[in-house]
Amino acid sequence: MAHLTFQPKEINTEIFDCLGADENLPMVTLTACFEMVKVTKSKQEAVRSGLNITFTVAVDPMRQKYLGFFSQTDKTARSLTSTYEMLDETACFNFSIYMHKCVSELLSPISINCNFSQADNETAATTLNVDSKRQSVVEVPFKKACRKNDTCIAELDVDFSFMTTQLLVAEDAYFNVSIKLANHGDDSYNTMLAMHYPPGLSFSRMTLIESSRSTPHKCSDLEGVLDKTICGVSLPLFRSRSSATFESSFYVMHDFEWDDTISMTIDANSNNQDSNRTSALTKNIPVQYEIKMILTVKQDSATYLNFTTEDPAPKEMGITYRIDNFGFKDFPVNVTMFFPTELEHNFEIKSYEVFVKENKTQCTATTNQTSEDCLLENKCITMVCKSFNLEKYSAAEFTLLGKANFRDLEQKPANLPFLKKYTGDSGNVKFVSSIHVGYNKDRFVLESLKQKKKDDFTPFQFPMRRIEVQFDFIIPPNKLLIISTGVSLGLVLLIIITVVLFKLGCFKRRKLTYHIQRERIKATENVKETYKSTNISNIQLQ
């Protein structure tokens, strides 16, 4: 008969690790003992006879995926066969049974059996009794920590939350989900997290954020399945009263046709999960596209005009707004333009209209809408354009045209104060023209209008563009009045100066008497004679 024993009595599950190194470890030492008892005595007592037996030891012979084997390097060596001659009453043999470091099935014990038979039963002097029990079977259990009897029941709970308020579809964008897994029951065997998501998401990685104990994990996609990922958690055992928080990251494919909202389901299960417990959870989140739009005013826009009394005719104002879509997504927009038509100095804009390049939409004027750029005392016009689709990597241009005019510029010089007629006059009119582009804010987020505030991105309410327009008028001085006034003042001044000089006697001439003149001549001749007598020459007398 055969007897099988083994050490240790239970296989320690602490040493199993499905996410560690790939190696085979000795788990059980098996002892196979054979006992021989002679039932009948031999006729030749002096002759000692033995029994040749052939025995085979096998691990998990009935299990398709066996767990143990007899060679550390060869996992296919699941059985051993040997022949031995029994001379003594007992004979024992020891075998080491190896197991892979990763074993997912730890609930069912390992089965080991031993079969033996007589090797030379036809020629041997000793024969094996036909009633001998030629098989021995033992089961080696795995160590368990179950609260009730010997049946372990796991109680898995899963919860998850989206780390953003919406799934943002953008170029090179990722979507992150926080997942918490807890086991409130017995040890959980072969614990798996299954994530179900839209095909527009591609699983990237799952990172352990925190855990109550070491919790290795490994995720893999299913071949041919685009909307599901399976992650093994702490294989083969997710211990009782353990918890772990993970962060899963998904790459967002921007060319996928997304619905307004998506749903995600995460389920936790194991080989011994409580069948009455539901651990699947489904949540929804809205989807938004990131768009890239820039508003500009073309440089050739006529935003400054100059009026004079010599050239008071109406002039054409022209402002060209350009809307560029630099993003990957088409999206519908509606355009509104605001501008005043009547301002101070009797200024007006008339014959206004909007031209749209390539006739992408049509615009009509209305006074029902208001803008903060238009003061209450001014008469303002709003040009409302029908909604149209702004295609990706394209642009739309809106040109606002109008006749600008100062209504009384020709008559204004006559009404100027007297002093202004000499110095002239000037003035200007300034106003703001603006364009507002609206879009569905529930569906789209404008990337170009994000501003960083408290480590968060908050979009503006709407994109808009303002431009200041200035019109100057110049009234030159009255030249004829200045010339005539200058001539008149010059004549008056000349008369005044003449009268004053006349009064001062500047126009009277004094005459010398005849005898005084003769005395002066005689005195002069005497002086000349005196200088000659003293030999003084080269003296000029006056």
Coordinates of C-alpha atoms in Angstrom, one line a residue:
M1 CA 0.0 0.0 0.0
A2 CA 1.1 3.6 -0.6
H3 CA 0.8 6.6 1.8
L4 CA 1.3 10.3 0.8
T5 CA 2.2 13.0 3.2
F6 CA 3.4 16.6 2.7
Q7 CA 4.9 19.6 4.4
P8 CA 3.8 22.3 5.2
K9 CA 0.2 21.5 6.0
E10 CA -1.0 24.6 4.1
I11 CA 0.5 26.6 1.3
N12 CA 1.4 30.1 2.4
T13 CA -0.4 32.5 0.1
E14 CA 1.8 35.5 1.2
I15 CA 4.6 34.5 -1.1
F16 CA 2.5 34.6 -4.2
D17 CA 2.9 37.7 -6.4
C18 CA 1.6 38.0 -9.9
L19 CA 3.2 41.3 -10.5
G20 CA 6.7 40.5 -9.4
A21 CA 9.6 38.5 -10.9
D22 CA 8.8 35.6 -13.1
E23 CA 10.2 32.6 -11.2
N24 CA 9.2 29.1 -9.8
L25 CA 9.4 28.5 -6.1
P26 CA 9.4 25.2 -4.0
M27 CA 6.0 25.1 -2.2
V28 CA 5.5 21.5 -1.0
T29 CA 7.7 18.7 0.0
L30 CA 5.9 15.4 -0.8
T31 CA 6.7 12.1 0.9
A32 CA 5.5 8.9 -0.8
C33 CA 5.9 5.8 1.5
F34 CA 5.2 2.2 0.4
E35 CA 4.5 -0.6 2.9
M36 CA 4.8 -4.3 2.1
V37 CA 3.2 -7.0 4.2
K38 CA 3.6 -10.7 3.2
V39 CA 0.3 -12.5 3.3
T40 CA 1.6 -16.0 2.5
K41 CA 4.9 -17.5 3.4
S42 CA 7.4 -18.7 0.8
K43 CA 8.2 -22.3 0.4
Q44 CA 11.9 -21.5 0.5
E45 CA 12.2 -19.6 3.7
A46 CA 15.9 -19.1 3.3
V47 CA 15.6 -17.3 0.1
R48 CA 14.8 -13.6 0.6
S49 CA 12.5 -12.3 -2.1
G50 CA 11.5 -8.7 -3.0
L51 CA 8.8 -7.0 -5.0
N52 CA 9.5 -4.8 -8.0
I53 CA 7.0 -1.9 -8.2
T54 CA 6.5 0.9 -10.7
F55 CA 4.9 4.0 -9.3
T56 CA 3.8 7.3 -10.8
V57 CA 3.3 10.5 -8.8
A58 CA 1.2 13.2 -10.5
V59 CA 0.1 16.8 -9.6
D60 CA -3.5 17.9 -10.5
P61 CA -4.1 15.1 -12.9
M62 CA -7.7 16.0 -13.4
R63 CA -7.2 19.7 -13.7
Q64 CA -6.7 21.2 -17.1
K65 CA -4.5 24.0 -15.8
Y66 CA -2.3 22.3 -13.2
L67 CA -0.6 24.4 -10.6
G68 CA 2.3 22.2 -9.4
F69 CA 5.2 20.5 -11.2
F70 CA 8.4 18.5 -10.2
S71 CA 11.1 20.6 -11.9
Q72 CA 12.1 24.1 -11.1
T73 CA 13.0 24.8 -14.7
D74 CA 10.4 22.7 -16.5
K75 CA 6.7 23.5 -15.8
T76 CA 5.5 20.6 -17.9
A77 CA 6.9 18.0 -15.5
R78 CA 3.7 17.4 -13.8
S79 CA 4.3 13.7 -13.1
L80 CA 7.2 11.3 -12.2
T81 CA 7.5 7.6 -12.9
S82 CA 10.0 5.3 -11.2
T83 CA 10.7 1.6 -10.6
Y84 CA 11.9 0.3 -7.2
E85 CA 12.5 -3.2 -5.7
M86 CA 10.9 -3.5 -2.3
L87 CA 13.1 -5.6 -0.1
D88 CA 12.2 -4.1 3.2
E89 CA 8.7 -3.7 4.6
T90 CA 8.8 0.1 4.0
A91 CA 10.3 2.5 1.6
C92 CA 9.9 6.3 1.4
F93 CA 10.7 8.8 -1.3
N94 CA 10.7 12.6 -1.1
F95 CA 9.8 15.0 -3.9
S96 CA 9.8 18.8 -4.2
I97 CA 6.7 20.3 -5.8
Y98 CA 7.3 23.7 -7.4
M99 CA 4.7 26.3 -8.2
H100 CA 4.9 29.5 -10.2
K101 CA 5.1 32.7 -8.2
C102 CA 1.8 33.9 -9.8
V103 CA -1.1 31.6 -9.1
S104 CA -4.6 33.0 -9.7
E105 CA -6.5 30.0 -8.5
L106 CA -6.0 29.8 -4.7
L107 CA -9.4 28.5 -3.6
S108 CA -9.2 24.9 -4.7
P109 CA -6.5 22.7 -3.1
I110 CA -3.8 21.0 -5.1
S111 CA -4.5 17.3 -5.8
I112 CA -1.6 14.8 -5.7
N113 CA -2.0 11.1 -6.4
C114 CA 0.2 8.1 -6.6
N115 CA -0.4 4.9 -8.6
F116 CA 1.8 1.8 -8.4
S117 CA 1.8 -1.7 -10.0
Q118 CA 4.1 -4.7 -10.0
A119 CA 6.8 -4.4 -12.6
D120 CA 7.5 -8.1 -13.3
N121 CA 4.5 -9.9 -12.1
E122 CA 4.8 -12.8 -14.6
T123 CA 8.3 -14.0 -13.6
A124 CA 8.6 -12.8 -10.1
A125 CA 8.5 -15.2 -7.1
T126 CA 6.6 -12.6 -5.2
T127 CA 3.4 -11.2 -6.6
L128 CA 1.2 -8.3 -5.7
N129 CA -2.1 -9.1 -4.1
V130 CA -5.0 -8.4 -6.4
D131 CA -6.8 -6.8 -3.5
S132 CA -4.1 -4.3 -2.8
K133 CA -5.1 -0.6 -2.9
R134 CA -2.9 0.6 -5.7
Q135 CA -3.6 4.3 -5.4
S136 CA -3.2 7.1 -2.9
V137 CA -4.6 10.6 -3.2
V138 CA -4.0 13.7 -1.0
E139 CA -5.0 17.4 -1.3
V140 CA -2.8 20.2 -0.3
P141 CA -4.9 23.3 0.7
F142 CA -4.0 26.9 0.5
K143 CA -3.9 28.9 3.7
K144 CA -7.1 30.8 4.2
A145 CA -8.4 33.4 6.6
C146 CA -12.2 33.0 6.4
R147 CA -14.6 34.3 9.0
K148 CA -17.2 31.6 8.5
N149 CA -16.3 27.9 8.1
D150 CA -13.8 27.5 5.4
T151 CA -15.5 29.6 2.7
C152 CA -14.1 33.0 2.0
I153 CA -16.5 35.6 0.7
A154 CA -15.2 38.9 -0.6
E155 CA -17.2 42.1 -0.3
L156 CA -15.9 44.5 -2.9
D157 CA -17.0 48.1 -3.2
V158 CA -15.9 50.4 -6.0
D159 CA -16.4 54.1 -6.4
F160 CA -15.0 56.6 -9.0
S161 CA -15.2 60.2 -9.9
F162 CA -14.2 62.3 -12.9
M163 CA -11.4 64.7 -12.2
T164 CA -12.9 67.4 -14.4
T165 CA -16.4 68.7 -14.8
Q166 CA -16.5 67.7 -18.5
L167 CA -14.6 65.6 -21.0
L168 CA -12.7 68.1 -23.0
V169 CA -12.0 67.0 -26.6
A170 CA -8.8 68.7 -27.7
E171 CA -5.5 67.9 -29.4
D172 CA -3.3 65.7 -27.3
A173 CA -5.8 65.7 -24.4
Y174 CA -6.1 63.2 -21.6
F175 CA -9.1 62.4 -19.4
N176 CA -8.5 61.3 -15.8
V177 CA -10.6 59.3 -13.5
S178 CA -10.1 58.6 -9.8
I179 CA -11.1 55.0 -8.7
K180 CA -11.3 53.7 -5.2
L181 CA -11.5 50.0 -4.5
A182 CA -12.2 48.5 -1.0
N183 CA -12.7 45.0 0.3
H184 CA -14.9 44.7 3.4
G185 CA -15.1 41.0 3.5
D186 CA -12.7 38.0 3.4
D187 CA -9.6 37.9 1.2
S188 CA -10.6 38.5 -2.4
Y189 CA -9.1 36.0 -4.9
N190 CA -8.1 37.1 -8.4
T191 CA -9.5 40.6 -8.0
M192 CA -10.2 42.4 -11.2
L193 CA -11.3 46.0 -12.1
A194 CA -13.2 46.2 -15.4
M195 CA -13.5 49.7 -17.0
H196 CA -16.1 50.2 -19.8
Y197 CA -15.8 53.5 -21.7
P198 CA -16.6 54.9 -25.2
P199 CA -14.3 53.8 -28.1
G200 CA -13.2 57.5 -28.4
L201 CA -11.1 57.0 -25.3
S202 CA -7.9 55.0 -25.3
F203 CA -6.6 53.6 -22.0
S204 CA -3.1 55.0 -21.2
R205 CA -2.2 54.0 -17.7
M206 CA -3.4 53.5 -14.1
T207 CA -1.4 54.8 -11.2
L208 CA -1.7 53.9 -7.5
I209 CA -2.3 57.1 -5.5
E210 CA -2.7 55.6 -2.0
S211 CA -3.4 52.3 -0.4
S212 CA -3.7 50.6 3.0
R213 CA -1.0 48.1 2.1
S214 CA 1.1 47.2 -0.9
T215 CA -1.2 46.9 -3.8
P216 CA 0.5 46.0 -7.1
H217 CA -1.7 46.1 -10.2
K218 CA -1.5 45.4 -13.9
C219 CA -3.8 46.4 -16.7
S220 CA -4.3 45.1 -20.2
D221 CA -6.6 45.7 -23.1
L222 CA -8.6 42.9 -24.7
E223 CA -7.7 42.0 -28.2
G224 CA -10.2 43.5 -30.7
V225 CA -12.1 45.3 -27.9
L226 CA -11.8 49.0 -28.0
D227 CA -14.1 50.0 -25.1
K228 CA -12.9 47.8 -22.2
T229 CA -9.8 47.5 -20.0
I230 CA -9.2 44.8 -17.3
C231 CA -6.9 45.5 -14.4
G232 CA -5.7 42.9 -12.0
V233 CA -5.4 44.3 -8.4
S234 CA -3.0 42.7 -5.9
L235 CA -3.1 39.3 -7.6
P236 CA -3.7 36.7 -6.5
L237 CA -5.1 38.1 -3.2
F238 CA -6.6 41.4 -2.4
R239 CA -6.6 41.2 1.4
S240 CA -9.5 41.6 3.7
R241 CA -10.0 45.2 5.0
S242 CA -7.8 46.6 2.2
S243 CA -8.4 49.7 0.2
A244 CA -6.6 51.4 -2.7
T245 CA -7.1 54.6 -4.8
F246 CA -6.0 54.7 -8.4
E247 CA -5.9 57.3 -11.1
S248 CA -6.7 56.1 -14.6
S249 CA -5.7 58.2 -17.6
F250 CA -7.3 57.9 -21.0
Y251 CA -6.1 59.5 -24.3
V252 CA -8.9 61.5 -25.9
M253 CA -9.3 61.0 -29.7
H254 CA -10.3 64.3 -31.1
D255 CA -11.4 62.9 -34.5
F256 CA -14.1 60.7 -32.8
E257 CA -17.7 61.7 -33.2
W258 CA -18.7 62.3 -29.6
D259 CA -22.2 62.5 -28.2
D260 CA -23.3 65.4 -25.9
T261 CA -22.6 63.1 -22.9
I262 CA -20.7 59.9 -22.3
S263 CA -21.1 57.2 -19.7
M264 CA -18.5 55.1 -18.0
T265 CA -18.9 51.9 -16.0
I266 CA -16.4 50.4 -13.6
D267 CA -17.0 47.0 -12.1
A268 CA -15.0 45.1 -9.5
N269 CA -15.2 41.3 -9.3
S270 CA -13.3 38.3 -8.0
N271 CA -13.5 34.5 -7.8
N272 CA -15.2 34.6 -4.5
Q273 CA -17.2 37.8 -4.7
D274 CA -20.5 37.9 -2.8
S275 CA -23.1 37.0 -5.4
N276 CA -25.7 39.2 -3.7
R277 CA -23.5 42.2 -3.8
T278 CA -23.4 44.6 -6.8
S279 CA -20.1 46.4 -7.3
A280 CA -20.6 48.0 -10.7
L281 CA -21.1 51.7 -10.9
T282 CA -22.0 53.9 -13.9
K283 CA -21.6 57.7 -14.2
N284 CA -22.2 60.2 -16.9
I285 CA -20.3 63.4 -17.9
P286 CA -20.9 66.1 -20.6
V287 CA -18.6 66.4 -23.6
Q288 CA -17.1 69.7 -24.8
Y289 CA -14.9 70.4 -27.7
E290 CA -12.0 72.8 -27.4
I291 CA -12.1 75.4 -30.2
K292 CA -9.4 77.9 -31.3
M293 CA -10.8 81.2 -32.6
I294 CA -9.1 84.6 -33.0
L295 CA -10.7 87.9 -33.9
T296 CA -8.7 90.6 -35.6
V297 CA -9.2 93.9 -37.4
K298 CA -7.5 94.2 -40.8
Q299 CA -4.9 96.9 -41.0
D300 CA -6.4 98.5 -44.1
S301 CA -9.6 99.4 -42.3
A302 CA -10.6 103.0 -42.6
T303 CA -10.9 104.0 -39.0
Y304 CA -9.6 107.6 -39.2
L305 CA -11.0 110.3 -41.5
N306 CA -10.3 114.0 -41.8
F307 CA -13.0 116.6 -42.7
T308 CA -12.5 120.3 -43.6
T309 CA -14.8 123.1 -44.8
E310 CA -13.0 122.8 -48.2
D311 CA -13.8 119.1 -48.3
P312 CA -16.9 118.5 -46.3
A313 CA -18.3 115.8 -48.5
P314 CA -19.3 112.4 -46.8
K315 CA -16.4 109.9 -46.7
E316 CA -16.6 106.2 -46.6
M317 CA -15.8 104.4 -43.4
G318 CA -14.8 100.7 -43.7
I319 CA -13.9 98.2 -40.9
T320 CA -13.0 94.6 -41.8
Y321 CA -13.3 92.0 -39.0
R322 CA -11.7 88.6 -39.5
I323 CA -12.7 85.5 -37.6
D324 CA -10.1 82.6 -37.8
N325 CA -10.8 79.0 -36.8
F326 CA -7.4 77.5 -36.0
G327 CA -8.9 74.4 -34.4
F328 CA -9.7 70.9 -35.7
K329 CA -13.4 71.2 -35.2
D330 CA -16.2 72.9 -37.2
F331 CA -18.6 74.8 -35.0
P332 CA -21.6 77.1 -35.5
V333 CA -21.3 80.8 -34.7
N334 CA -23.5 83.9 -34.7
V335 CA -22.0 87.3 -35.3
T336 CA -23.2 90.6 -34.0
M337 CA -21.7 94.1 -34.7
F338 CA -22.4 97.3 -32.8
F339 CA -21.7 100.9 -33.8
P340 CA -23.4 104.4 -33.3
T341 CA -24.9 106.4 -36.1
E342 CA -25.4 109.8 -34.5
L343 CA -22.9 111.5 -32.2
E344 CA -22.0 115.0 -31.1
H345 CA -21.1 117.9 -33.6
N346 CA -24.0 116.7 -35.7
F347 CA -22.0 113.7 -36.8
E348 CA -23.8 110.8 -38.5
I349 CA -23.1 107.5 -40.3
K350 CA -25.6 106.7 -43.0
S351 CA -25.9 104.2 -45.8
Y352 CA -24.3 101.5 -43.6
E353 CA -24.2 97.9 -44.7
V354 CA -22.2 94.7 -44.0
F355 CA -20.5 92.6 -46.7
V356 CA -19.6 89.0 -45.8
K357 CA -16.8 87.3 -47.8
E358 CA -18.0 84.3 -49.8
N359 CA -21.5 85.0 -48.7
K360 CA -21.3 82.7 -45.7
T361 CA -24.2 84.5 -44.0
Q362 CA -26.5 87.5 -44.2
C363 CA -26.7 90.4 -41.8
T364 CA -29.6 92.7 -41.0
A365 CA -29.8 95.9 -38.9
T366 CA -31.8 96.2 -35.7
T367 CA -32.1 98.5 -32.7
N368 CA -33.4 95.9 -30.3
Q369 CA -30.0 94.9 -28.9
T370 CA -27.7 97.1 -26.8
S371 CA -24.1 97.1 -26.0
E372 CA -22.0 98.6 -23.3
D373 CA -19.9 100.3 -26.0
C374 CA -23.0 102.4 -27.1
L375 CA -24.0 105.2 -24.8
L376 CA -27.7 105.9 -24.1
E377 CA -27.6 109.3 -25.7
N378 CA -26.3 107.9 -29.0
K379 CA -28.4 106.3 -31.6
C380 CA -26.8 102.9 -32.1
I381 CA -27.3 100.2 -34.7
T382 CA -26.8 96.4 -34.2
M383 CA -26.0 94.2 -37.2
V384 CA -27.2 90.7 -36.5
C385 CA -26.0 87.9 -38.8
K386 CA -27.5 84.5 -39.2
S387 CA -25.8 81.6 -37.6
F388 CA -23.4 79.7 -39.8
N389 CA -20.8 76.9 -39.6
L390 CA -17.2 78.1 -39.2
E391 CA -15.2 75.3 -40.7
K392 CA -12.0 74.1 -39.3
Y393 CA -8.8 75.8 -40.4
S394 CA -10.8 78.5 -42.2
A395 CA -11.7 82.2 -41.8
A396 CA -14.7 84.5 -42.3
E397 CA -14.5 88.2 -43.0
F398 CA -17.1 90.9 -42.2
T399 CA -16.7 94.4 -43.7
L400 CA -18.8 97.2 -42.2
L401 CA -19.2 100.1 -44.6
G402 CA -20.9 103.4 -44.1
K403 CA -21.0 107.1 -45.2
A404 CA -19.5 109.3 -42.4
N405 CA -20.6 113.0 -42.4
F406 CA -20.7 116.2 -40.4
R407 CA -24.0 117.6 -41.4
D408 CA -23.4 121.4 -40.8
L409 CA -19.7 121.6 -41.4
E410 CA -20.1 124.1 -44.2
Q411 CA -22.4 126.4 -42.2
K412 CA -20.4 126.1 -39.0
P413 CA -17.8 128.8 -39.7
A414 CA -20.5 131.5 -40.0
N415 CA -21.7 130.5 -36.5
L416 CA -18.3 130.7 -34.9
P417 CA -17.6 133.5 -32.3
F418 CA -15.7 136.5 -33.6
L419 CA -12.4 135.4 -32.2
K420 CA -12.7 131.9 -33.7
K421 CA -13.0 133.5 -37.1
Y422 CA -9.4 134.4 -36.8
T423 CA -8.0 131.4 -35.0
G424 CA -10.1 128.7 -36.7
D425 CA -11.7 125.7 -35.0
S426 CA -11.3 121.9 -34.8
G427 CA -12.8 119.0 -33.1
N428 CA -13.2 115.2 -33.3
V429 CA -15.6 112.4 -32.8
K430 CA -14.5 109.1 -31.2
F431 CA -16.6 106.0 -30.8
V432 CA -16.1 102.3 -30.4
S433 CA -17.2 99.7 -33.0
S434 CA -17.3 96.1 -31.7
I435 CA -18.0 92.6 -32.9
H436 CA -19.2 89.8 -30.8
V437 CA -19.1 86.1 -31.8
G438 CA -21.4 83.8 -30.0
Y439 CA -21.3 80.0 -29.8
N440 CA -22.8 77.1 -27.9
K441 CA -20.9 77.3 -24.6
D442 CA -22.4 74.0 -23.4
R443 CA -20.8 72.2 -26.3
F444 CA -17.6 74.2 -26.9
V445 CA -14.8 75.8 -24.9
L446 CA -12.8 78.6 -26.5
E447 CA -9.1 77.9 -25.9
S448 CA -7.9 81.4 -26.9
L449 CA -10.0 83.1 -24.3
K450 CA -8.8 81.1 -21.3
Q451 CA -7.2 83.0 -18.4
K452 CA -5.5 81.4 -15.5
K453 CA -7.0 82.2 -12.1
K454 CA -6.3 80.4 -8.9
D455 CA -4.7 77.4 -10.7
D456 CA -7.8 76.9 -12.8
F457 CA -8.8 77.9 -16.3
T458 CA -12.0 79.9 -16.5
P459 CA -13.4 80.9 -20.0
F460 CA -14.8 84.4 -20.7
Q461 CA -18.5 84.7 -21.4
F462 CA -18.0 85.5 -25.1
P463 CA -15.2 86.5 -27.5
M464 CA -15.3 90.0 -28.8
R465 CA -13.2 92.6 -30.4
R466 CA -13.3 96.4 -30.1
I467 CA -11.8 99.1 -32.3
E468 CA -11.8 102.9 -31.7
V469 CA -12.8 105.0 -34.7
Q470 CA -11.9 108.7 -34.9
F471 CA -13.1 111.4 -37.3
D472 CA -11.6 114.9 -37.1
F473 CA -13.0 118.2 -38.6
I474 CA -10.9 121.3 -39.1
I475 CA -12.3 124.9 -39.8
P476 CA -9.4 127.1 -41.0
P477 CA -9.2 130.9 -40.1
N478 CA -11.1 133.4 -42.4
K479 CA -8.3 134.6 -44.6
L480 CA -10.2 137.5 -46.3
L481 CA -11.3 138.9 -42.9
I482 CA -7.8 138.6 -41.6
I483 CA -6.3 140.5 -44.6
S484 CA -8.9 143.2 -44.7
T485 CA -8.6 143.7 -40.9
G486 CA -4.8 143.9 -41.2
V487 CA -4.8 146.5 -43.9
S488 CA -7.3 148.7 -42.1
L489 CA -5.4 148.5 -38.9
G490 CA -2.2 149.4 -40.7
L491 CA -3.6 152.5 -42.3
V492 CA -5.0 153.7 -39.0
L493 CA -1.7 153.2 -37.3
L494 CA 0.2 155.1 -40.0
I495 CA -2.1 158.1 -39.6
I496 CA -1.6 158.1 -35.9
I497 CA 2.2 158.1 -36.2
T498 CA 2.1 160.9 -38.8
V499 CA 0.0 163.1 -36.6
V500 CA 2.3 162.6 -33.6
L501 CA 5.4 163.4 -35.5
F502 CA 3.9 166.5 -36.9
K503 CA 2.9 167.7 -33.4
L504 CA 6.5 167.2 -32.3
G505 CA 7.7 169.5 -35.1
C506 CA 9.6 166.9 -36.9
F507 CA 8.5 168.4 -40.2
K508 CA 9.9 172.1 -39.4
R509 CA 13.4 173.4 -40.7
R510 CA 15.4 176.4 -39.0
K511 CA 17.3 179.1 -41.2
L512 CA 20.5 181.2 -40.2
T513 CA 20.6 185.0 -40.8
Y514 CA 22.9 186.5 -43.4
H515 CA 25.3 188.4 -41.1
I516 CA 25.9 185.3 -39.0
Q517 CA 26.9 183.4 -42.0
R518 CA 29.5 186.0 -43.1
E519 CA 31.1 186.1 -39.6
R520 CA 31.4 182.3 -39.6
I521 CA 33.2 182.4 -43.0
K522 CA 35.6 185.2 -41.9
A523 CA 36.4 183.3 -38.7
T524 CA 37.3 180.2 -40.7
E525 CA 39.7 182.1 -43.0
N526 CA 41.5 183.6 -40.0
V527 CA 42.1 180.2 -38.5
K528 CA 43.5 178.9 -41.7
E529 CA 46.0 181.7 -41.9
T530 CA 47.1 181.1 -38.3
Y531 CA 47.8 177.4 -38.9
K532 CA 49.8 178.1 -42.0
S533 CA 52.0 180.5 -40.1
T534 CA 52.8 177.8 -37.6
N535 CA 53.7 175.3 -40.4
I536 CA 50.9 172.9 -39.4
S537 CA 49.6 171.0 -42.3
N538 CA 47.3 168.1 -43.1
I539 CA 44.7 169.6 -40.7
Q540 CA 41.2 169.6 -41.9
L541 CA 39.0 172.3 -40.5
Q542 CA 35.3 171.9 -40.2

